[in-house]
Coordinates of C-alpha atoms and ligand atoms in Angstrom, one line a residue:
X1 CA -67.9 60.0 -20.9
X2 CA -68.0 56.2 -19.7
X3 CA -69.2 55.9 -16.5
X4 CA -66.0 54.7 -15.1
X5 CA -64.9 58.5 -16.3
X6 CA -68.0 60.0 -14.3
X7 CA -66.6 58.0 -11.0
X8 CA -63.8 59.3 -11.3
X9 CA -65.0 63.0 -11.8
X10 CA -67.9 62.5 -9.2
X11 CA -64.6 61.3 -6.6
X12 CA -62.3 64.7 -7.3
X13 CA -65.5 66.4 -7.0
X14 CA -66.2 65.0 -3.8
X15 CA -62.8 65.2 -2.7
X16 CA -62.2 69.0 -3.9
X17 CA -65.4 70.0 -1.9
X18 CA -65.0 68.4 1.3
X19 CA -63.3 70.4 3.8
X20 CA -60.2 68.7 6.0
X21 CA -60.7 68.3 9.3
X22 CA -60.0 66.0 12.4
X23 CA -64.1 64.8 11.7
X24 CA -63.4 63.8 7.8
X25 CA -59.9 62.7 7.2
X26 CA -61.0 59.1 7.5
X27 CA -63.8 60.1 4.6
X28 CA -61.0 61.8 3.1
X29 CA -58.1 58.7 3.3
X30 CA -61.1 56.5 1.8
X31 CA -62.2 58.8 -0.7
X32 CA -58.3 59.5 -2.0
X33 CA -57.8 55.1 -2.1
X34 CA -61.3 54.6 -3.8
X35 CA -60.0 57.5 -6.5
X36 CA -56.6 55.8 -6.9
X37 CA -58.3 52.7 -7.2
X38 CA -60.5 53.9 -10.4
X39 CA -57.8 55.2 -11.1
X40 CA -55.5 52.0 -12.2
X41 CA -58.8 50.4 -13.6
X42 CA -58.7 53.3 -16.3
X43 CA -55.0 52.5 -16.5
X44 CA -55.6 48.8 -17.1
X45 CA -58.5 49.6 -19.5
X46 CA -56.2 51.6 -21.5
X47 CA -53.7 49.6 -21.8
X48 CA -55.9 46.8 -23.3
X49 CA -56.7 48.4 -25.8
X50 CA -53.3 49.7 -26.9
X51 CA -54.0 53.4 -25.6
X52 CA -50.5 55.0 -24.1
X53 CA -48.3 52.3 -26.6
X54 CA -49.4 55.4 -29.0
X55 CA -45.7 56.3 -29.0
X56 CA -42.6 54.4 -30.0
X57 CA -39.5 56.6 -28.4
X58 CA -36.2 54.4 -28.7
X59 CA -34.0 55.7 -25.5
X60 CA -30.3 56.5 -26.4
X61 CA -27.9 58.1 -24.7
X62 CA -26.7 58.4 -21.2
X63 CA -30.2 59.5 -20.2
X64 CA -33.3 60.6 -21.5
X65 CA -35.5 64.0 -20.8
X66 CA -39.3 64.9 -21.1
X67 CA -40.0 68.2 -21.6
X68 CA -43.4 68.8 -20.1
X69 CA -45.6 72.3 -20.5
X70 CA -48.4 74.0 -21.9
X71 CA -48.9 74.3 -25.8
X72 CA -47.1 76.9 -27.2
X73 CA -44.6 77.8 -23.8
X74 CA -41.8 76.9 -26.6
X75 CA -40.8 73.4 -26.2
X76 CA -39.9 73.0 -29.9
X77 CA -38.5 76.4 -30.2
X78 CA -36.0 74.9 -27.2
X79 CA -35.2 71.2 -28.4
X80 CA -34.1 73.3 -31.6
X81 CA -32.0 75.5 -30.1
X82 CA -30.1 73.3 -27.8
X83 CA -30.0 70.1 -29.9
X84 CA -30.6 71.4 -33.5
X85 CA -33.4 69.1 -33.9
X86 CA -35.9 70.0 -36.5
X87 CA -38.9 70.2 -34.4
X88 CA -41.9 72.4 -35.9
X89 CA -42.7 75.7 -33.7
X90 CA -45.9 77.7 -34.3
X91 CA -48.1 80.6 -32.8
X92 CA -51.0 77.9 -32.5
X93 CA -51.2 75.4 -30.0
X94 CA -50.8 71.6 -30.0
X95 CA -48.2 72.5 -33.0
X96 CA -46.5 69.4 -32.0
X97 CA -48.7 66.1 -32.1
X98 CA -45.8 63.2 -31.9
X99 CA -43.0 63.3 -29.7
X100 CA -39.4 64.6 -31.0
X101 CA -35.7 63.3 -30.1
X102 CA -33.1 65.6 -30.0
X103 CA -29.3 64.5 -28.7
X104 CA -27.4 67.5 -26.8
X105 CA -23.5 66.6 -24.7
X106 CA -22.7 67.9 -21.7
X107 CA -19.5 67.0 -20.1
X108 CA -19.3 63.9 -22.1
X109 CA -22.3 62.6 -21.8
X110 CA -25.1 62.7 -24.4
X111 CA -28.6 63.8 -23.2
X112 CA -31.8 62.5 -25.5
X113 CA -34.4 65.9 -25.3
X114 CA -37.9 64.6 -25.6
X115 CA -40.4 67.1 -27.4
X116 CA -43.8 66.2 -26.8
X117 CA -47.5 67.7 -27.5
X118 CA -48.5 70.2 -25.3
X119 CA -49.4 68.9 -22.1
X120 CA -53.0 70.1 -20.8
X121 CA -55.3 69.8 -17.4
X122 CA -57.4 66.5 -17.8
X123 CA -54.5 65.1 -19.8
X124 CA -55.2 62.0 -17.7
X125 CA -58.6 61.9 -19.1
X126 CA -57.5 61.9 -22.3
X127 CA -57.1 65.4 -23.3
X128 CA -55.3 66.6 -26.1
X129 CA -52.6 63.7 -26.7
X130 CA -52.4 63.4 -23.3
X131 CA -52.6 59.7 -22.3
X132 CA -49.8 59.1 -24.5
X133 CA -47.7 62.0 -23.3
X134 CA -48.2 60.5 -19.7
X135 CA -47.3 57.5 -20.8
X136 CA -43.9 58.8 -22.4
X137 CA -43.0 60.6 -19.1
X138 CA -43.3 57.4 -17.0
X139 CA -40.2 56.7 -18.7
X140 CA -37.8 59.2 -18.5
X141 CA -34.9 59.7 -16.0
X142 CA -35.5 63.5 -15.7
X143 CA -38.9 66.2 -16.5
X144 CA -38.2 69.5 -17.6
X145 CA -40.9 71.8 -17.0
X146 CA -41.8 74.5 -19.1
X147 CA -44.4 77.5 -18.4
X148 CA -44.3 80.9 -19.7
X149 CA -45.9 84.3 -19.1
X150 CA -49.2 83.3 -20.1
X151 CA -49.4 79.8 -18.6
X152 CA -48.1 80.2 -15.2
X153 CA -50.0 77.7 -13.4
X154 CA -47.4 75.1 -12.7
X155 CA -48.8 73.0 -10.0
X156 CA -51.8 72.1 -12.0
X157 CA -49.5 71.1 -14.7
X158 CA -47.7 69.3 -12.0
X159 CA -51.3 67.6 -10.4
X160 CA -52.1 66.2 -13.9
X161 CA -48.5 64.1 -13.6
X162 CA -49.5 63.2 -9.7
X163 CA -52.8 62.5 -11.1
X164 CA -51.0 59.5 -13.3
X165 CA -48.7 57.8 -10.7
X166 CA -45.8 60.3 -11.4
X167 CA -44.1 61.4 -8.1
X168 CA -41.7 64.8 -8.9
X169 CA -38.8 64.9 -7.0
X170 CA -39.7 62.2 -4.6
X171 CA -39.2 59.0 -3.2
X172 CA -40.7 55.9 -2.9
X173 CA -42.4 55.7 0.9
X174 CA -41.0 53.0 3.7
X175 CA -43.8 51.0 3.9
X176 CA -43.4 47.0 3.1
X177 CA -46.5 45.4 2.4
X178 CA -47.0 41.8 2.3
X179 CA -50.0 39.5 1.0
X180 CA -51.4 36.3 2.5
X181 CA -54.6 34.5 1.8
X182 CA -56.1 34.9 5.4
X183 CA -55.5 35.9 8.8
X184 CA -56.8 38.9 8.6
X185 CA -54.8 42.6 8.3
X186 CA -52.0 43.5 10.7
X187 CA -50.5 47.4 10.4
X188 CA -47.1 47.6 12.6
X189 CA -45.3 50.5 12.7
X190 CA -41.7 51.2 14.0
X191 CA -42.3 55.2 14.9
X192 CA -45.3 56.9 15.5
X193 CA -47.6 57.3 13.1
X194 CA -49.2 61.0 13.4
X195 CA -51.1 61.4 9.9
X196 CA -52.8 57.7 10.0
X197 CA -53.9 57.4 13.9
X198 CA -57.2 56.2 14.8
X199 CA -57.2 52.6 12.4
X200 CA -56.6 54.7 9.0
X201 CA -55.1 52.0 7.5
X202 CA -56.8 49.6 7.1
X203 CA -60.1 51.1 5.0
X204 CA -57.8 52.2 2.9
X205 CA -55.8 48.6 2.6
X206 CA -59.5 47.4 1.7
X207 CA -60.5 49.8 -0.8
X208 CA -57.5 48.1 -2.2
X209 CA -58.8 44.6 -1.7
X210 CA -56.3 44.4 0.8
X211 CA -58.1 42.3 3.6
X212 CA -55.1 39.8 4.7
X213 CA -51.7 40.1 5.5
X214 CA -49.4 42.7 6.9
X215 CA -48.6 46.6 6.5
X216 CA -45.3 47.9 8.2
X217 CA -44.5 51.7 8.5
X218 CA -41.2 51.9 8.7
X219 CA -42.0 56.0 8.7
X220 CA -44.4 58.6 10.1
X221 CA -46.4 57.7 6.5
X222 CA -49.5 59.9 5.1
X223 CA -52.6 58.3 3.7
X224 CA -51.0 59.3 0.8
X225 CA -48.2 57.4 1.2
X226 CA -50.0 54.3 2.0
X227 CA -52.5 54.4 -1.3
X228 CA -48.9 55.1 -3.3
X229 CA -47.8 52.1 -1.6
X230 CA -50.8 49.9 -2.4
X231 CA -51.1 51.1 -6.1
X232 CA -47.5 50.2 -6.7
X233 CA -47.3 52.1 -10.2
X234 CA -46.1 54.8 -9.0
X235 CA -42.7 55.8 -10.7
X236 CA -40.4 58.9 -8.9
X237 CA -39.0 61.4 -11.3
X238 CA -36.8 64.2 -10.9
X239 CA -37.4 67.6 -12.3
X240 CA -36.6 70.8 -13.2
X241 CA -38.7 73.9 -14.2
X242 CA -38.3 76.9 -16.4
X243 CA -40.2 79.8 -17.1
X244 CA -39.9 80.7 -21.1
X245 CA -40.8 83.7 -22.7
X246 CA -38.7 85.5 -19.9
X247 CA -38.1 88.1 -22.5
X248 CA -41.7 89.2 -22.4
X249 CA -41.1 90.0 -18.5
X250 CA -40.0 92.4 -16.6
X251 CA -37.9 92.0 -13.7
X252 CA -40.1 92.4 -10.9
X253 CA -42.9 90.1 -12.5
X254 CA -40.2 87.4 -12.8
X255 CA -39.5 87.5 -9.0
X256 CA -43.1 87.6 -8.0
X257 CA -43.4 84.4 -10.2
X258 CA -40.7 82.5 -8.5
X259 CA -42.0 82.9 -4.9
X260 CA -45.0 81.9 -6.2
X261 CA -43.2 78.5 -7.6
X262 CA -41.4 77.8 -3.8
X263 CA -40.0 75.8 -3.4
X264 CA -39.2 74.6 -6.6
X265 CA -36.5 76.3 -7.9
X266 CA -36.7 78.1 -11.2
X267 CA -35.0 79.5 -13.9
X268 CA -35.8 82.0 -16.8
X269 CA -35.4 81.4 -20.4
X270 CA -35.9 83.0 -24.2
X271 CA -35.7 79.7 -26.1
X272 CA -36.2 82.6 -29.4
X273 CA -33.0 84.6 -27.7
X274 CA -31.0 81.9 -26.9
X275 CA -30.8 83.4 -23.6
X276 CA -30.3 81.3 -20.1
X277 CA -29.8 78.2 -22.3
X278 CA -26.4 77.0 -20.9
X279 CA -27.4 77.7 -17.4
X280 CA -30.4 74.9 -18.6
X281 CA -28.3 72.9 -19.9
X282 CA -25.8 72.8 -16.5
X283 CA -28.7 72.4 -14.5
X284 CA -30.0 69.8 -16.6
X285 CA -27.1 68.0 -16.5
X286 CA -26.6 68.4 -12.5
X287 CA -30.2 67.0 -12.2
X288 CA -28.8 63.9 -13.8
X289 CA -26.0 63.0 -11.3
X290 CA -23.6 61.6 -13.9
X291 CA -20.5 60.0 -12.5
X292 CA -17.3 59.3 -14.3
X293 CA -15.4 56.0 -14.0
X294 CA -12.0 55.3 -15.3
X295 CA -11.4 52.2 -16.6
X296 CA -7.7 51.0 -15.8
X297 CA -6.2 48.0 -17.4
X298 CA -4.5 45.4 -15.1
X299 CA -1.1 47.1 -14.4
X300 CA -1.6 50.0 -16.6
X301 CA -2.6 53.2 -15.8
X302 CA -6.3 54.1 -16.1
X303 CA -7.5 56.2 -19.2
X304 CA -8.8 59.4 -18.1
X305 CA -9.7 61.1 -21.0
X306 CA -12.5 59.0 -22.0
X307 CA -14.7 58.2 -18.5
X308 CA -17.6 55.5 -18.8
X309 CA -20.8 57.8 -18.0
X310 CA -22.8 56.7 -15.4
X311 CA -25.5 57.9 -13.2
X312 CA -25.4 58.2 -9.6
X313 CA -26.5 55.3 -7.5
X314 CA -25.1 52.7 -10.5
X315 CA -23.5 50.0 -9.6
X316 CA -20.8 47.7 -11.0
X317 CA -23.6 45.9 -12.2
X318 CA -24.7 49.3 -14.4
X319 CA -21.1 49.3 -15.4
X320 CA -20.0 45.8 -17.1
X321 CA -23.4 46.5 -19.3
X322 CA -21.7 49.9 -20.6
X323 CA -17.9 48.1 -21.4
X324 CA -17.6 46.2 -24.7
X325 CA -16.9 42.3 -24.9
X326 CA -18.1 39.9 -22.6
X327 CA -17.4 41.5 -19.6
X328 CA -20.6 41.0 -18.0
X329 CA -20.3 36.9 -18.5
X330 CA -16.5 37.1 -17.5
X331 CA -16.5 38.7 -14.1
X332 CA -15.4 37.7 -11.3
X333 CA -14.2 41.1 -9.3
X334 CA -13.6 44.9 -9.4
X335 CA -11.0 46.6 -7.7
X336 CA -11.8 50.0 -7.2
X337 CA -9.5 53.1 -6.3
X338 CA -11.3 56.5 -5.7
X339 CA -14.1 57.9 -3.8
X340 CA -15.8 54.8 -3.1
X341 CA -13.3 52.2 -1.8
X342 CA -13.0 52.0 1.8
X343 CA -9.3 51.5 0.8
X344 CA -7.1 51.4 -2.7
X345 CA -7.4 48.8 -4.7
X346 CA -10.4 47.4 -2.8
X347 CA -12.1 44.1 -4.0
X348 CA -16.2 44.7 -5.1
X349 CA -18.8 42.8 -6.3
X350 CA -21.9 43.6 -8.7
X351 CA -23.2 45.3 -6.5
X352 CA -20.6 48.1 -5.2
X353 CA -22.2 51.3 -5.9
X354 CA -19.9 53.5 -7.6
X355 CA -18.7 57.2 -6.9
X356 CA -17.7 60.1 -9.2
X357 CA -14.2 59.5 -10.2
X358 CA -13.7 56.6 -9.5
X359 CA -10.8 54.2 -10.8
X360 CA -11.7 50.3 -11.6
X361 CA -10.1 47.3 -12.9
X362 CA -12.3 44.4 -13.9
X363 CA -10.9 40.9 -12.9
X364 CA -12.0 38.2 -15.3
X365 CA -12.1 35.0 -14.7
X366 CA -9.5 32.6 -15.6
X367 CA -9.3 32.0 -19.5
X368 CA -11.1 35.4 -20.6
X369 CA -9.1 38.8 -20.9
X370 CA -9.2 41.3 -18.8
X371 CA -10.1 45.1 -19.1
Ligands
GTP401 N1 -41.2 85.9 -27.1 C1 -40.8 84.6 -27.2 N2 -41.5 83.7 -28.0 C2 -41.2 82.4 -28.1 C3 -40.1 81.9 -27.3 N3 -39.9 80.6 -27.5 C4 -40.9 80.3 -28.4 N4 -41.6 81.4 -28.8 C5 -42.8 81.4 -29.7 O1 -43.9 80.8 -29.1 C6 -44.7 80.1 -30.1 C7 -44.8 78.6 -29.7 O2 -43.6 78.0 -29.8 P1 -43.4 76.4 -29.9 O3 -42.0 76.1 -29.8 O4 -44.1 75.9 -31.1 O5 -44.2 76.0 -28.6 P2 -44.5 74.5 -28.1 O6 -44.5 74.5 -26.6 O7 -43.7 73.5 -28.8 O8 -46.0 74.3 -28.5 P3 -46.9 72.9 -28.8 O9 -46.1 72.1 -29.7 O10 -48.1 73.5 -29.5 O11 -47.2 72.4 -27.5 C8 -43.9 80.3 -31.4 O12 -44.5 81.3 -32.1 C9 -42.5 80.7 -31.0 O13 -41.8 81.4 -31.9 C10 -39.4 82.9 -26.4 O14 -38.4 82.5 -25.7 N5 -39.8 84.2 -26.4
MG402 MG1 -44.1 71.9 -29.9

């Protein structure tokens, strides 16, 4: 173990057996930025020498998923049976040592499955292929969780991907945080602040080298919040969880399981019965907020049978990228009918976000076609 390895250890020690209270949440704040903090270094260190590039995935598709689990919960067993992938399954674990595309459609969009190596407390550390994993599921648009009967302990699973920057379901905090060379540190805050009272800030700015400039809370932010701020890898990540192997449990073990999951929802699959699949599937594809546009030619009707797939949130912008020709050089307007113009026909720039269903004309500029 390298001693930056120990530090980090000798920190979650530290932190796991220190008990919260009004005397050491300051020890605690400082303790949680100094980890983050080692943290990145090991990130950095990594990444000079190549570690986490240990996997070439091209995206394709509309958007891409990770499924995330234990060895042997049945991650292969599922990418085959919804996407027909040839991905190996086995009664061993760490079957699977590189990661896996599979394509599956859904509603018109196609959905890239991920199958990846067995994911394992202390991935982070570099467990198992876990570094590389991580580094894979920094990039996708949507984790699908697997446990199963034997390996039920989700929120350690879900630790080791908070552990590496990866926020589940979240959002990035409201706090803007702005450099200068000197002056010293000012924190502002436009509501009270009830985790971070007594001057909490600022240690923690410093453990970041923070010593100049300004912190705003534009939130009631945790310490928490604040060191997310600071490290500024973080990446948000929605996801979903199932619990395979359902066909090894009886009813009344499968609801003591999901109240122990709360409040993530669940759901229960047999990836060998091909049982609860297309409820994955939906839910899968609900996680993903697609949207439908239809593209309508100046003074023709628009095409409805074959929508441009978007995701929710995407803007014209997202849009001219996903229509052939030149679009994206020629534009000078959209005019949008549907759920997000204010009125028909309404005039938008790049950056009108787009609603499901929505109805657009690109306007070119003079001396290109339109579309
Ligand atoms: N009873 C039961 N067994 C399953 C199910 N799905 C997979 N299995 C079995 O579980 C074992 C492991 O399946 P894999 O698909 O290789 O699991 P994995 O998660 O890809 O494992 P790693 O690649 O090692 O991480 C195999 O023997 C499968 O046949 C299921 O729904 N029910
Ligand atoms: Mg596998």
């Amino acid at each position: 173990m390298s001693s930056l390895e120990e530090q980090i250890t000798e920190v979650e020690d530290e932190i796991r057996n220190t008990q919260y209270n009004k005397a050491t949440q300051h020890h605690i704040g400082r303790l949680k930025a100094k980890l983050a903090v080692l943290r990145l270094e090991r990130e950095t260190r990594a990444k000079g020498k190549g570690g986490g590039l240990g996997y070439a995935v091209r995206k394709s598709g509309h958007a891409t998923v990770g499924l995330v689990g234990y060895p042997s919960v049945g991650k292969s067993t599922l990418l085959t049976a919804l996407t027909g992938a040839a991905s190996e399954a086995a009664a061993y674990d760490f079957t699977t040592v590189s990661i896996i595309p599979g394509m599956l459609r859904w509603g018109g969009a196609s959905i890239q499955i991920l199958d990846m190596p067995g994911l394992v407390p202390g991935a982070a550390k570099g467990r198992g292929r876990g570094r590389e994993v991580l580094s894979v599921v920094r990039s996708v648009d949507l984790i699908l969780f697997m446990i199963d009967p034997d390996h039920t302990d989700f929120w350690a699973l879900r630790n080791e991907l908070e552990g590496a920057g990866v926020r589940i379901n979240g959002r990035p905090p409201k706090i803007v945080i702005t450099r200068a060379d000197r002056g010293g540190l000012t924190v502002t805050s436009t509501v009270k602040l009830t985790h971070l009272a007594g001057g909490l800030a600022s240690p923690i700015a410093r453990e970041f080298g923070l010593h100049n400039g300004q912190i705003v809370f534009r939130e009631d932010s945790t310490p928490d919040d604040l060191i997310d701020a600071l490290a500024g890898n973080r990446v948000y990540i929605p996801a979903i969880l199932t619990v395979n192997k359902a066909d090894l449990m009886t009813l009344s073990q499968r609801v003591s399981l999901a109240a122990k999951l709360r409040p993530f929802e669940v759901l229960f699959t047999s990836a060998r019965d091909r049982v609860g699949l297309r409820e994955l599937v939906d839910g899968v594809g609900r996680a993903l907020a697609f949207i439908r546009i239809y593209m309508k030619p100046p003074g023709k009707p628009p095409d409805r049978e074959e929508p441009v797939i978007l995701r929710r949130g995407q803007r014209v912008a997202e849009l001219l990228i996903r229509l052939p020709g030149e679009l994206d050089r020629s534009f000078k307007a959209a005019q949008i009918w549907g759920p997000s113009a204010r009125f028909p026909g309404q005039t938008v720039g790049r950056e009108h976000v787009l609603a499901d269903e929505d109805v657009v004309t690109v306007v070119v500029q003079r001396g290109s076609r339109g579309a």
